[in-house]
Amino acid sequence: MSDKRDANDVAREHGPHGLAEELTRRTDEAEAIPPTQNASNDATPADPPRFFSNCHVVIQTDGKGEPITMKNGKPKTRRDALTVDEMSTNLFAMTGNWPKAVGKTNPLLFVEHNGTVRILPTVDSLFAWIQERTGKISWQGGQDNDVKTITPKKEFFEHVRERAERFEAVSEVPHEPPLEGHYYTWKPPKGYDARGEYLARLLALFDNGETPEDMAMIKAMFLTPAWGAVNGTRPAFAITAPDKGCGKSTLGEMAGELYGGNIVHTLTRNDDEKLSSRLLSAEALTKRVVLVDNAKQSIASANLEQTITLGTISGHLLYHGDSSRPNTLTVILTANGLRLSRDMARRCYIIRLKRPAVCDDRKEQAKALIKNYRDYILADIVEELRKPVAPSNHNDPGGWKSFVNQVMTRCTNTPEKVVSLTQARRDERDDDLADAEEIMEAIDAEVSQNSTADTRVFISSTRMTEVINGALNKNLTKKSVCNLLSDHMEAGRLARVEKTRTASAKGYHIQRPPKPEANTENQSHD
């Protein structure tokens, strides 16, 4: 509500004298906070103002203290613009040092209400919140009586973004240990002695892991989003099963549900290209889980791979500019015939489910349990992550040593079995490895047709292109085949292939496969 409209209302009710008294009261309230250029956000006066404005409006009086009335009967007023520092000092005092900001560059403003986070990304959203919080806003435009420009809303919005107390991230769920620079709204339920009861109830709904190691990985998947790890050191989890009806999607969905909901991602080109922007959006900012559900094709995405391992996720946020967030995300994939690129496979712990004995309503049960007892489950998880673990030196060829030692050791007494099993599954589900095996078989078939006794056989680039296209049923160019073979050779998957160049042609030298040893076990001797 503007001062002009407010003044008319008061004048109709109380007359010019009442108007003078009302505006003087409001002016006194606005001046209750002394303007300070470097005022601390923590300063909260005993009686902060409850009327937020960008200028003082003062009734001008004559020598007798009576308000000066203009020809139209309205009192003559004087406007004095407030500086942005004076205004922000007043705002922080009135609201208990709110709003705060999240993000290193181009921060977003946010407020907390009953444990939930509300992002204020625009000028209108900030002023709507101020109106709700303070009750009344008087915002003037133009210039004051000293011809100083009265601060417009957009300029004040930008000032608050820079002056507000700033955090790297904001979250409605915990980390254990808490991460520096994060603002957490979550608090453990009062009076609850966390002994694992509610976490156990949740895990009991997903008891159809194929092996004890799978059950350990399921527990680790529920713990990982709360693990206060170095950014980018949380592995992904890939859930697979022999058929539909085993609960892959339900398991992945409920892990995200526990941590405030899933950021659902598809592997379509359009969605994949926009992944970083979606992860930086206000809706995704407080979430912990990225879910790729029911993938139908081989999972190979450089953007998704980076989402798992980058320490900081950066990109362009629509209508906002460059933005970033610390990478505290956990990626969960589900698929029946799970196929992964080499780089994706080594980033994953692969969980296999078996068909449950009874097709029940476990999804509805899990949703109800999380809805009613989320804080209790999270308290159990925090306590689980606080438990001391025996010093160990378990490693993982995929590079997840800290995860194995700090999370997996809290889920099983034999983490080395989990690592061994998941590494075997990585190789089994590795599309690149499968391609390399097909390529090597085709190359060996080509070499076998060479009648020379040489241990090394030369295949030209032109002929190799034909061999590879035949093996993979593709139509790759000679350059694409060269790049494909180079990647496989660099990864050690084509150990007997060597790129070379002769006097007459470019191509590859192939080491013949070793001859199988003769089986003498059943040979008879005279």
Steps between C-alpha positions, in 0.01 A plus 500: 500500500641842406535788748265714292219251517571424863502871587160553337353211696630639830387853411146381435496322835681751722521831314825691432613496864452123520687463173793699635516290815481170302774591249719641777462171686600302192793728433616457861475124458703505177767707680519259795804334336789746475640496143846343492708440186653177635226384733512138608216277384487363853390832653137471609350790696267445792211658309567472123283691253195323356457727198745452214571790266767644269457857623381712792175688445469795742202735543623858467376732772486873556660696785225388735550132427182478294510301171521714190199430279509531122217645288346158449475455876775244524795550733828608347766229541874469458668185367857403601649200317662226709829348387504132407712431810243667724222304334675161524594568863133568573392187311744266676402646838129457430536140380770357728778512238298363207518434210830315453678416174627179344766470230848633436411692184164661427358379831135417551313639798319256727302490824411218736154421631430204729794302368431562131695724265335765285709643218445866409644515146335823379428854611129424531560188711719697743246778544211255533688337788579839659129588480410171670765544768468868587134559427541829312728639231513862391705528181550836334628582154667797335709749699485639852487867599878527468479362143660170603375191317288280723628141478297282261410143595744331257797695636406410856456133400855489360635668812333246729643214292850631562458598865305199630683235698622254238527120489636259241192279522168472680340173601188367668669168589822430695857406418714305741743649561348841411672672210659839542315788338165315490181631659292213644138534602473139623492428871475156661162416656485598866523218749586232243789272589622393158571128509423407140139388550344708220786448255466126557126522428571675170772253395272207588269610218785443252619157604526348151865563424646207308786446747603623847737738318201646313323559831810685624498716186131582548574625851801696371280661235266636770798625706704661222296821441547585872871419504695823557765411243727713289294625206505266202609189694163324519461211254187441296272201556360296211204275581420211269280190508419203276146620426228750578330495839817475710471855636795674329316827444341494845837451669663783308203731543476447875868580553435840344169540683681471832723795408233740380413358159676393182647708223369279218730488198452336162771411253342685209740739332296809589468409869864394529628829359295692758606287796729753671239778469235276655729406788553871573130590495320617812290181499807272496719703734400318820479149349765228527408224251506493118284211372531348151214253500440208261781583258429324171839546337861471598571769758776720364486871583798727558274747682367233734851364561615850599202534732642206694863611528524879466556686828294798385212507253503818292284628220253759383180549695215634289419868568777509760843456340798285594448293812652208690435257786725260691447148372332311783283298261457124480404356159272193487437307176245225438472266200410140418767416240751737655780607264756763597783679328845424642520837680149464641559142612801587713295772670224258606425251770267252330209358704311195378149428625316171487126465464335544842318201643177699510399793277390731776438871551855578608501832312197627691646371827836668434337831404286499814798412720711779351217752519423429864848425633750669268679684780528178703650310205744784434594508869575126479715557192693783667565278801610215271751730331634608839582147610872430522636254246811288521795646308518335161670536167235362269540630147286505190634489143234756415665750732245507786732425791357756744146378426598140570676589824247749635163376373523140381683392816191616693277277288693171501784324677638386165528812280767330291236252378276789391789660310595172333141427398429846365827504301400172333160652421664812357691287254187301421289811434780696330389571142845621403656175621239299310572703184873446546451125528292495179762712324784275610313190384447656156866607476620152597271351236658733243851408617423128481444537126857620456709199397838642605680354797580844640399557861393855406259572219440839336145623427458826311276776633263456207462128561474551877209738446318227309576242770375723784182605322424137431557404864287781646246518217568870458608736223786688665748713307867413494568786744229381739640148498849639566368696803302201628800267482724764662260527797491122545878469470559781747269325749692174455209312343684419174838396634607320180417790266760765418452798275780529245603641166693317230676646199191441289200530733358593840351225705539266795731220601317214665675250726365155426316340795701240687438144391308291753715257686456138400291302746712199599287394795338210317794403279610136539864395527643176360 
